[in-house]
Coordinates of C-alpha atoms and ligand atoms in Angstrom, one line a residue:
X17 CA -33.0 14.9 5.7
X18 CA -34.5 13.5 8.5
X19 CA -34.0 10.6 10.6
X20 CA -36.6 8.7 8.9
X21 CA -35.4 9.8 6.0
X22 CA -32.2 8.2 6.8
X23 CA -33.4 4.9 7.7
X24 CA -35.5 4.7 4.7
X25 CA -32.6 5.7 2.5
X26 CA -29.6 3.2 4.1
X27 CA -31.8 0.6 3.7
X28 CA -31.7 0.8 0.4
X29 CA -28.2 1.8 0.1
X30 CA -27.6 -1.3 1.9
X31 CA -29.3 -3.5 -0.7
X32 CA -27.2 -1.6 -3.7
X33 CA -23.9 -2.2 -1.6
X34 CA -24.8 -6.0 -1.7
X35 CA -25.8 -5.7 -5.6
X36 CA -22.6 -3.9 -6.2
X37 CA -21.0 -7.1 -4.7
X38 CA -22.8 -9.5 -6.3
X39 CA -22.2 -7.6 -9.6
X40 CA -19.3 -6.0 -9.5
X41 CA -17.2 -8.5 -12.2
X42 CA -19.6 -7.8 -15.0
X43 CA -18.8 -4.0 -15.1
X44 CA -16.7 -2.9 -17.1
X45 CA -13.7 -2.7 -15.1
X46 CA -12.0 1.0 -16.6
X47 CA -14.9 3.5 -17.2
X48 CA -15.1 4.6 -20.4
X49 CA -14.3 8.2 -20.1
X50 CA -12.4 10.9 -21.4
X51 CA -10.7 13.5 -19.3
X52 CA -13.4 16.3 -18.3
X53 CA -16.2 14.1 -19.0
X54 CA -17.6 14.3 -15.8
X55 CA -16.9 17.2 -14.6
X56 CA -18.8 18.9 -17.4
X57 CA -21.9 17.4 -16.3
X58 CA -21.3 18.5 -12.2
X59 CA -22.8 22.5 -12.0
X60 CA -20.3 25.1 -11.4
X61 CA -21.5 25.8 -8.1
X62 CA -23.0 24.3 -5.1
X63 CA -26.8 24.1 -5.2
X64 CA -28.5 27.1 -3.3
X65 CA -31.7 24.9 -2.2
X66 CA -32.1 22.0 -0.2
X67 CA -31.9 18.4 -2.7
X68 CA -34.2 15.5 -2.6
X69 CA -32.0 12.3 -1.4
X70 CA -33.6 10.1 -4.5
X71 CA -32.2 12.9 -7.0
X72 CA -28.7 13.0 -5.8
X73 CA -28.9 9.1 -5.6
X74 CA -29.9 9.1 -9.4
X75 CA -27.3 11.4 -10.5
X76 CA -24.8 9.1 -7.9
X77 CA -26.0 6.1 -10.5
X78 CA -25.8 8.1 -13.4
X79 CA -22.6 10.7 -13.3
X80 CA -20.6 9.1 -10.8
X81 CA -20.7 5.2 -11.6
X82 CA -20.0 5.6 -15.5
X83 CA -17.0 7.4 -14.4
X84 CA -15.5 4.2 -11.4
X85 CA -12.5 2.6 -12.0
X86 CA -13.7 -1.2 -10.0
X87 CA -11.2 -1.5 -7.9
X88 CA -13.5 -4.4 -5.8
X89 CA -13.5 -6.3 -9.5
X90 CA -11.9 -9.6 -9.1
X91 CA -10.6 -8.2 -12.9
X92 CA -8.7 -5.9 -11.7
X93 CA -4.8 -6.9 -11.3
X94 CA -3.4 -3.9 -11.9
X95 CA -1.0 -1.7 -9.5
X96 CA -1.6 -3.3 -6.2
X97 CA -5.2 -3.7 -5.0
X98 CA -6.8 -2.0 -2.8
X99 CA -8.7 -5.1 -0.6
X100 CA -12.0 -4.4 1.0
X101 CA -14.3 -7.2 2.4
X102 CA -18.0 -7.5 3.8
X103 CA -16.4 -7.1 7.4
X104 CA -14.5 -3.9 6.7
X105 CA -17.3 -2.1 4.9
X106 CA -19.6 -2.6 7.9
X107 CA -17.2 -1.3 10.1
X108 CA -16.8 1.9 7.9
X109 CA -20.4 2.4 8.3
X110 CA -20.2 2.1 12.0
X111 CA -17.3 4.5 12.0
X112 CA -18.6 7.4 9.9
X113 CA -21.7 7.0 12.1
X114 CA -20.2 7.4 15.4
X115 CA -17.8 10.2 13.6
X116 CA -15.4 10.1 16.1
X117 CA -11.8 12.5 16.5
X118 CA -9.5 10.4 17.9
X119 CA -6.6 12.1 18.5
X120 CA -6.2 11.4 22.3
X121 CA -7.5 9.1 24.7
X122 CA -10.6 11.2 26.1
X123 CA -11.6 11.8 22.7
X124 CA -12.4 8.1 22.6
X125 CA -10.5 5.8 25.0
X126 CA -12.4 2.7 23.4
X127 CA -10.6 3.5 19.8
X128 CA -7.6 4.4 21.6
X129 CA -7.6 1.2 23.7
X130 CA -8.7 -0.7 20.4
X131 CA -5.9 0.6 18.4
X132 CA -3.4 -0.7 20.4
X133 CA -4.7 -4.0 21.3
X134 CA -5.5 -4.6 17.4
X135 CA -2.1 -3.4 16.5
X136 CA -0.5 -5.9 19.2
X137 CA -2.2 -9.0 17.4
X138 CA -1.3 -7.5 14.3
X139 CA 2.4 -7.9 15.9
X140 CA 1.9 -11.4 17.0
X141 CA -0.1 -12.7 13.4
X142 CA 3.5 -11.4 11.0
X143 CA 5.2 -12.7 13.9
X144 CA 7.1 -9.0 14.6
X145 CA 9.5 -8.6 17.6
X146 CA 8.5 -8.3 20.5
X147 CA 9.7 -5.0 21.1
X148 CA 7.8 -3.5 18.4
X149 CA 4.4 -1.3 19.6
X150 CA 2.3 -0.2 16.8
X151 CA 0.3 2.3 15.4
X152 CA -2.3 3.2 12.6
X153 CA -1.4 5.6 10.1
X154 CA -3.3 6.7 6.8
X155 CA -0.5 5.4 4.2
X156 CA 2.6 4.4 3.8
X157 CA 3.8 7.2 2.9
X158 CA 3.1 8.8 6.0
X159 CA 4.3 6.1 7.7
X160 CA 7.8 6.4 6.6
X161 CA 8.1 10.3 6.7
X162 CA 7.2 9.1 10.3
X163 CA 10.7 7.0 10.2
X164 CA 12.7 9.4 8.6
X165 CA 11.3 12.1 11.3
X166 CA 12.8 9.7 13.7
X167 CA 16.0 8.9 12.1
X168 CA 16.5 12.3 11.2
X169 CA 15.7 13.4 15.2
X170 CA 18.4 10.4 16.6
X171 CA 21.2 11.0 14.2
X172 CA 20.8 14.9 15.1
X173 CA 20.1 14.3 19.2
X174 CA 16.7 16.5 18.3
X175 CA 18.7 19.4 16.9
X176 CA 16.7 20.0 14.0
X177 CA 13.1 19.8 15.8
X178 CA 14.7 22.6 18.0
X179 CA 17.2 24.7 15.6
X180 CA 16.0 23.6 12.0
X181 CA 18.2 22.3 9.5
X182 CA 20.6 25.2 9.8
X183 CA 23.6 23.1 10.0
X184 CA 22.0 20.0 9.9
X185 CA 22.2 19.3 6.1
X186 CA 25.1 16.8 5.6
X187 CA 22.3 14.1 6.5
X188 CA 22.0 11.4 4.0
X189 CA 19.3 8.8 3.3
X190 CA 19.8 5.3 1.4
X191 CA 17.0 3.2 -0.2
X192 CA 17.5 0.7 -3.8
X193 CA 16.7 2.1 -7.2
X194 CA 13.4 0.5 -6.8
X195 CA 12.0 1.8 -4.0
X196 CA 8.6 3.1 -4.3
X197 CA 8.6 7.0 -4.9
X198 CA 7.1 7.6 -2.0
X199 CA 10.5 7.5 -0.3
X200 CA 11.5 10.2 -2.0
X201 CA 8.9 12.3 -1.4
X202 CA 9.2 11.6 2.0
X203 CA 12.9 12.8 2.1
X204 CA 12.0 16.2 1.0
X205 CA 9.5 16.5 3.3
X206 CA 11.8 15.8 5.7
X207 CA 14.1 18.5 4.9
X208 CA 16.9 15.9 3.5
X209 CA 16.7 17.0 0.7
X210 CA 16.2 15.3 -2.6
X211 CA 20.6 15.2 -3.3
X212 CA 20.6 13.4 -0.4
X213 CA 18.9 10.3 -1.1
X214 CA 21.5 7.4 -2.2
X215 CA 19.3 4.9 -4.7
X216 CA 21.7 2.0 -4.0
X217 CA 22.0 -0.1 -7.5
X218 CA 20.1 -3.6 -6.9
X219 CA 20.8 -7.1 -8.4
X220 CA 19.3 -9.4 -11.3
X221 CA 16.6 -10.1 -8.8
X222 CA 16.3 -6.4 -8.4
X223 CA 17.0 -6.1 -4.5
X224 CA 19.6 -4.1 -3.0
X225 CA 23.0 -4.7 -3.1
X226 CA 24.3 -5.0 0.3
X227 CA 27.9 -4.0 -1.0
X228 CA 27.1 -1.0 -2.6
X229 CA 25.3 0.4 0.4
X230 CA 28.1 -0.4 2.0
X231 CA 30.4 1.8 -0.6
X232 CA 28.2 4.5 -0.3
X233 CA 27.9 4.6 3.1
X234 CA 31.6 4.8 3.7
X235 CA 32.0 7.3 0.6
X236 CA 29.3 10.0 2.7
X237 CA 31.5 9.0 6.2
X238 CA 35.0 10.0 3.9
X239 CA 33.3 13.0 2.3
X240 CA 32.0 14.4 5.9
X241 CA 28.4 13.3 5.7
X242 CA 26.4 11.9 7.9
X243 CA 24.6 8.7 7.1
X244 CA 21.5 8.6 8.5
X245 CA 18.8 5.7 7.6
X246 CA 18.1 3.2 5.4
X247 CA 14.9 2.3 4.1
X248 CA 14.7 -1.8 3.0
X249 CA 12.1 -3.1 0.9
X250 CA 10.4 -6.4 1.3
X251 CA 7.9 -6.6 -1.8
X252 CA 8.9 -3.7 -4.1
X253 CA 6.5 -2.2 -6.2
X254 CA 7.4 -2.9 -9.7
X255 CA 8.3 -6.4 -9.5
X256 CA 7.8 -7.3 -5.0
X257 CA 11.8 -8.0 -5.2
X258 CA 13.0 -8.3 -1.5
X259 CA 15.9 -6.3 -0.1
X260 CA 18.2 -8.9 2.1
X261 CA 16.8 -7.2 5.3
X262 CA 20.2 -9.3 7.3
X263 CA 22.8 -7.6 5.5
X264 CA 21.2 -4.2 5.5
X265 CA 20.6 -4.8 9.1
X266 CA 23.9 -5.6 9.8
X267 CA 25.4 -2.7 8.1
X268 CA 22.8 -0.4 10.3
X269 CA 23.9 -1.8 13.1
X270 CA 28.2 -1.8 12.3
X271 CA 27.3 2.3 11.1
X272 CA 24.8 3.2 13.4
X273 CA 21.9 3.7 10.8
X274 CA 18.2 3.7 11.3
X275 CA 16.4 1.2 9.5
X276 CA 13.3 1.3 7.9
X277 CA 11.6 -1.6 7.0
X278 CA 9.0 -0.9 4.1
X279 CA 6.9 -3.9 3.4
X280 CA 3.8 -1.9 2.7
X281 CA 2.1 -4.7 -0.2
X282 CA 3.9 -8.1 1.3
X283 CA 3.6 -7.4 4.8
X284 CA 0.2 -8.7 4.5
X285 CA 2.0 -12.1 3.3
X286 CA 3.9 -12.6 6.6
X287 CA 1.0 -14.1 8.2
X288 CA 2.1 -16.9 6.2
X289 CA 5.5 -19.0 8.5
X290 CA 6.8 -20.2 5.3
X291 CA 7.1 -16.1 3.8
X292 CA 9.1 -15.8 7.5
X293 CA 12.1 -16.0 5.2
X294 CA 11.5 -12.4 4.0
X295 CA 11.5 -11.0 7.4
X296 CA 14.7 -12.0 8.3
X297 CA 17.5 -9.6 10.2
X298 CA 13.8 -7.9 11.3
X299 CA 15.7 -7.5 14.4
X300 CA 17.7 -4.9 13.3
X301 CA 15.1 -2.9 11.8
X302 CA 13.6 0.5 14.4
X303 CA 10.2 0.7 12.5
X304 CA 8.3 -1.5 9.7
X305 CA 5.3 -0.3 7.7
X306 CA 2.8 -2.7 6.0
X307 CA -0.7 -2.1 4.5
X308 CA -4.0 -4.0 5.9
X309 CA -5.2 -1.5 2.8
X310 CA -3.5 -3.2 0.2
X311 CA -3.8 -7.2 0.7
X312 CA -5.2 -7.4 3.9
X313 CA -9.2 -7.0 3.3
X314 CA -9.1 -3.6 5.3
X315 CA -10.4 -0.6 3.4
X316 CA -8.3 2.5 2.5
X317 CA -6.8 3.7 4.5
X318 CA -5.2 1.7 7.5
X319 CA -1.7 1.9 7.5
X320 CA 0.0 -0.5 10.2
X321 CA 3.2 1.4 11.4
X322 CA 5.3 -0.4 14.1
X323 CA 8.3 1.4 15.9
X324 CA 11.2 -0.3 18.1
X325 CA 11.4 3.2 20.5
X326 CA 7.7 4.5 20.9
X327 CA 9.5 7.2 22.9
X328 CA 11.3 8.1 20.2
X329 CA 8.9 8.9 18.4
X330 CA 6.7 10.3 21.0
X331 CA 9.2 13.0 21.6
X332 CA 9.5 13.4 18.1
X333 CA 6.4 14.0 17.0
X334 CA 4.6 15.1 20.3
X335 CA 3.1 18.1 21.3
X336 CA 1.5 19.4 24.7
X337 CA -0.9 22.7 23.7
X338 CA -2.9 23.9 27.1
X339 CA -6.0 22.8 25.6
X340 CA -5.0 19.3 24.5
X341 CA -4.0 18.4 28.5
X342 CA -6.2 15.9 30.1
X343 CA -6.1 14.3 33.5
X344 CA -5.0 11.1 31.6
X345 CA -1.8 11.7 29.9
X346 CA 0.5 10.1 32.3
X347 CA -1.3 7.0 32.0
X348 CA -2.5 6.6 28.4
X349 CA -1.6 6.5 24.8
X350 CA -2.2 9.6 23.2
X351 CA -2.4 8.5 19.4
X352 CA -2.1 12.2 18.1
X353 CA 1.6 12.7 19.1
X354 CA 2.5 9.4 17.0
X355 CA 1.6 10.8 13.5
X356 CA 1.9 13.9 11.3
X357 CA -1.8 15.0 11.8
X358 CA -3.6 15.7 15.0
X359 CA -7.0 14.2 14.0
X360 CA -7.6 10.7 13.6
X361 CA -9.9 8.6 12.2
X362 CA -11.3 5.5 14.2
X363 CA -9.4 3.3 11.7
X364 CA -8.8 0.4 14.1
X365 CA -12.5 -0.7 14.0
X366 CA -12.3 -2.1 10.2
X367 CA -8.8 -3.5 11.4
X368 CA -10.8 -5.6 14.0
X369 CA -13.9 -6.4 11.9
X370 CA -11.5 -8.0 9.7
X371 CA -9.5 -9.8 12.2
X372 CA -12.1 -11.5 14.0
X373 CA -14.1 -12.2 11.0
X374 CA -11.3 -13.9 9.1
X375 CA -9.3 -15.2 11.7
X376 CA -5.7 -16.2 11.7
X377 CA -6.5 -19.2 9.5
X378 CA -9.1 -17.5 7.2
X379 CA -6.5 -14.7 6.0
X380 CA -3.7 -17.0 5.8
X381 CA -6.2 -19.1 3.4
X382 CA -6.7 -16.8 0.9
X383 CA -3.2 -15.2 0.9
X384 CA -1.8 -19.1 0.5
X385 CA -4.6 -19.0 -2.6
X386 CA -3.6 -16.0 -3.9
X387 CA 0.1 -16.9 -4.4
X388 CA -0.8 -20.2 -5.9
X389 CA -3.2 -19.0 -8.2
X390 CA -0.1 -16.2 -9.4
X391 CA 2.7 -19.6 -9.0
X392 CA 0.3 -21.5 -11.0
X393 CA 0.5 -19.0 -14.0
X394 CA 4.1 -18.7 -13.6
X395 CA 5.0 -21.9 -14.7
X396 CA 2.2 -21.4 -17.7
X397 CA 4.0 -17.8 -18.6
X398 CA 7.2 -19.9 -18.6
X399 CA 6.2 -22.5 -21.0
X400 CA 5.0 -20.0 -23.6
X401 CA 7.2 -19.5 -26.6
X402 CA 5.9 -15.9 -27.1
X403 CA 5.9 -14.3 -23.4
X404 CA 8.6 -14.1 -21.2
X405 CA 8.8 -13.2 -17.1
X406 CA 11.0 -10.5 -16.1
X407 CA 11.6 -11.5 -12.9
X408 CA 11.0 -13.5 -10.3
X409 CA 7.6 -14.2 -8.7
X410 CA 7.9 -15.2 -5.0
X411 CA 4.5 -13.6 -4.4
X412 CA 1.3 -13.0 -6.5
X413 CA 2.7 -10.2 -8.8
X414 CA 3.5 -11.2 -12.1
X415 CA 6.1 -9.1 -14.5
X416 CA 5.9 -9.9 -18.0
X417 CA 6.0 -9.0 -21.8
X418 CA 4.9 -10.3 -25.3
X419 CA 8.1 -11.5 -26.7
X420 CA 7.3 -12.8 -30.3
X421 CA 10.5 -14.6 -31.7
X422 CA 10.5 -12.6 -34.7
X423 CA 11.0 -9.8 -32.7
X424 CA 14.0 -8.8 -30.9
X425 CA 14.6 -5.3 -31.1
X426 CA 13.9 -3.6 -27.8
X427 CA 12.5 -0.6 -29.0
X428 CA 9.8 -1.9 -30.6
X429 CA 9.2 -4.6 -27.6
X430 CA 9.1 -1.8 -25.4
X431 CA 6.4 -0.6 -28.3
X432 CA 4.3 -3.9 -29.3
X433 CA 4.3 -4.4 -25.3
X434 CA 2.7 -0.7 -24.4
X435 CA 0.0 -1.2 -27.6
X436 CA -1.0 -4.3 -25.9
X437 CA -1.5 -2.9 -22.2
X438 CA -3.6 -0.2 -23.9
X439 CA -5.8 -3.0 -25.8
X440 CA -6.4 -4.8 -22.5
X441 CA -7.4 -1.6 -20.6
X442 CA -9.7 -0.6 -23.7
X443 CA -11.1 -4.5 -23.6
X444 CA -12.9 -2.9 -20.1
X445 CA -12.5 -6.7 -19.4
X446 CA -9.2 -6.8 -17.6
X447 CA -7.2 -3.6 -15.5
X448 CA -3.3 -4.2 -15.5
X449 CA -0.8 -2.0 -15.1
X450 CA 3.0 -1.4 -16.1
X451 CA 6.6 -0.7 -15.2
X452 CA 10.1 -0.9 -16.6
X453 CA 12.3 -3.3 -15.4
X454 CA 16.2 -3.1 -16.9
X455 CA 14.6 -0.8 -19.5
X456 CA 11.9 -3.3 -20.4
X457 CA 8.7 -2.4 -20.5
X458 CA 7.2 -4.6 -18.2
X459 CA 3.3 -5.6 -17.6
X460 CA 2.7 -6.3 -14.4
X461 CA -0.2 -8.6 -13.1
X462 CA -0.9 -8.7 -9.4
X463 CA -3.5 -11.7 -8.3
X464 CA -4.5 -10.5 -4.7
X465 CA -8.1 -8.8 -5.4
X466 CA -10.1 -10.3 -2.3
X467 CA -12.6 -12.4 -4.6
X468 CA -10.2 -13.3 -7.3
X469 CA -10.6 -17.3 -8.5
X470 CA -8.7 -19.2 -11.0
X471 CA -11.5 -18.6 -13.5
X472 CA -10.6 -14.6 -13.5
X473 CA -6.8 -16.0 -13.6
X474 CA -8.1 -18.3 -16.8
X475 CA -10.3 -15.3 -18.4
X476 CA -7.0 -12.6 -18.4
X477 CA -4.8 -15.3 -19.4
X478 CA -6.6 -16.3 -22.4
X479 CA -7.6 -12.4 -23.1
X480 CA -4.0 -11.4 -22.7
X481 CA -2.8 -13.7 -25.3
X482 CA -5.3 -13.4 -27.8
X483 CA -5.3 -9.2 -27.7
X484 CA -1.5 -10.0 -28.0
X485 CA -1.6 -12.5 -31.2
X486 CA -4.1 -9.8 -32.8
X487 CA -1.3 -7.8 -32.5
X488 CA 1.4 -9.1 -34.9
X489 CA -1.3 -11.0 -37.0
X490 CA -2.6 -7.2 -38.2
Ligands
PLP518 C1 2.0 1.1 -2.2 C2 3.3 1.3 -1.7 C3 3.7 2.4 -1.0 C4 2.7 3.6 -0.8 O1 1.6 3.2 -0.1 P1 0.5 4.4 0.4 O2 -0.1 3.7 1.6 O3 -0.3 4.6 -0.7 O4 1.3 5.5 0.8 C5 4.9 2.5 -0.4 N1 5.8 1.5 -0.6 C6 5.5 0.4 -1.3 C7 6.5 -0.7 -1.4 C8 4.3 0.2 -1.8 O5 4.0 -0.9 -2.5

């Protein structure tokens, strides 16, 4: 391809993109596919001769799009989303244009310089301490195997960076029985080791119970261990319960803990002062991970990671190879020593596409619409004899079943409940996921998709209710 080529070629990629856009709530939102489906029709090996653009563009349409789950549709409400917005995408194309590596400074002292004064507004917008410095990481998870590095480094004065775990391995972690998996994960990783992780039992609002950290805590201290962090929620992911962040502090403080603050879906919603309330006893927490990539309008992936000790985690993750010197290191930020990999995308761009595009006010708009929207079919979900919440909704994510009152068995609940997840994902008309909550099994509806209006709220409603009186009716 040549550069004309190219030109020709974006053009009209450009004009699809804004089709796609226009379009994207008619598709159907789950392909209908069965595993292998398209892989059979990709060739077993890579072409040997050069392709014509229009060709792989046809097969693009014609493999690849029957086979898209539409995250962009304002119908899909399932896991949580993953927000994109006019702003972001242009950015993206700017970035994989200039292709920049930006692991240090030199590489790119505009990203560099970019990421940390987008990452300082980010601060100020969720209102953060001021303390906190910030950084851009590709997920969540990576952000908090970040923190556990860190804990596991201060608890063990760097022992374990220099010796290995050797004689390291009475370290344990806490988190609640709902923490997102990715906590685990992160703790072997980390060399805690799986045994190690304390999933602290959580109340009828399924947060942590401050108590029972508490027990735990000083059962490790009796038995010889050595407690080392504690991750807190705010926003978990089956139902976005919120750990009480002030009494976990507290204890982290009294026992010398680290604390990780794990707010990578409702982060976003701390732009809003009256969702402060979630963020309190922040000032006990050494690092807080939230997600532009989720609820913020950002594309995957831009992870916002914010530590209390940036030297902390410098001289935890750093490294200092002859050929990575530069003339600069004394005086700059060098982005590669604050994450796991050494190359870095130029992720802050989208960040501050989005930023400047929105503005304060605009985000805080649609985040204030989004959580009405969700409120509004609360109270709706409430006054219907056949569906019941279970549990609270203080943001836009909506746990749920069928609950016909002929019908009170759990087993076959947990049964009617799963058929009628798998009608709605069949109807290609609505994406929802599920968990279990207490043993339920629990639909769970989030209403944050960038686009998403009361109509879509309306549509699934009214889909969800008919697909469910089918059900029993048969
Ligand atoms: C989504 C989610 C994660 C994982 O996010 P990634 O960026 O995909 O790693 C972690 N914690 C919570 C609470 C989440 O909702």
């Amino acid at each position: 391809m040549d550069n004309n080529e190219f030109r020709k070629h974006a053009h009209k990629l450009v004009d699809w993109m804004a089709d796609y856009f226009e379009e994207v709530e008619d598709y159907p939102v789950k392909p209908n596919v069965q595993p292998s489906d398209i892989l059979e029709q990709l060739p077993e090996s890579a072409p040997k001769k050069q392709g014509d653009f229009q060709k792989i563009f046809k097969d693009f349409e014609e493999i690849i799009m029957p086979g898209m789950t539409h995250w962009e549709s304002p119908n899909f409400m399932g896991y949580f989303p993953a927000n994109k917005s006019y702003p972001s995408v242009l950015a993206e194309m700017l970035t994989a244009t200039l292709g920049a590596q930006c692991m240090s400074w030199l590489t790119s002292p505009a990203a560099t310089e970019l990421e940390e004064r987008s990452m300082e507004w980010l601060r100020k917008l969720l209102a953060l301490p001021n303390s906190f410095t910030g950084v851009i990481q590709s997920t969540a998870s990576t952000s908090t195997l970040c923190a556990l590095l860190m804990a596991r480094e201060r608890t063990t004065d760097f022992d374990i960076n220099e010796n290995g775990f050797m004689e390291n391995e009475r370290l344990t972690v806490y988190c609640s029985s709902e923490t997102h998996s990715s906590i685990e994960k992160d703790v072997k990783i980390a060399g805690f080791g799986r045994k190690n992780l304390r999933k602290i039992p959580v109340d009828d609002e399924f947060a942590m119970q401050p108590e029972k950290l508490e027990k735990a805590i000083q059962e490790d201290l009796q038995n010889g261990r050595k407690p080392t962090a504690v991750v807190a929620t705010i926003g978990t992911t089956g139902s976005t319960a919120i750990d009480p962040l002030k009494e976990i502090g507290k204890l982290c403080s009294d026992y010398d803990l680290f604390l990780h603050v794990d707010a990578a879906y409702a982060g976003t919603a701390l732009l809003l002062p009256e969702m402060r309330w979630m963020n309190n006893g922040i000032e006990h927490a050494d690092s807080f991970v939230f997600n532009p990539h989720k609820w913020m309008f950002t594309n995957f992936d831009c992870s916002a990671f914010f530590v209390r000790d940036e030297d902390l985690l410098v001289q935890t993750l750093g490294i200092m190879p002859e050929y990575l010197k530069t003339p600069e290191d004394q005086r700059v930020k060098n982005y590669r020593d604050w994450g796991i990999p050494l190359g870095r995308r130029f992720r802050a761009l989208k960040l501050w596409f989005v930023l400047r595009s929105f503005g304060r006010e605009g985000l805080q708009k649609i985040i204030r619409h989004h959580i009405a929207l969700a409120q509004n079919l609360e109270e709706e979900i409430n006054q219907h004899p056949d569906f019941e919440l279970l549990a609270p909704v203080p943001l836009n994510t909506l746990c749920f079943r069928f609950q016909p009152s002929h019908i009170s068995d759990e087993q076959k609940l947990n049964e009617l409940n799963k058929r009628l997840l798998n009608q709605i994902q069949q109807s290609g008309e609505l994406f929802l996921t599920h968990t279990t909550l207490k043993d339920k099994y629990t639909i769970r509806m989030v209403i944050g998709n960038t686009n998403v209006e009361q109509r879509h709220v309306e549509k699934a409603w009214n889909l969800i209710q008919s697909l469910a009186a089918k059900l029993i009716t048969r």
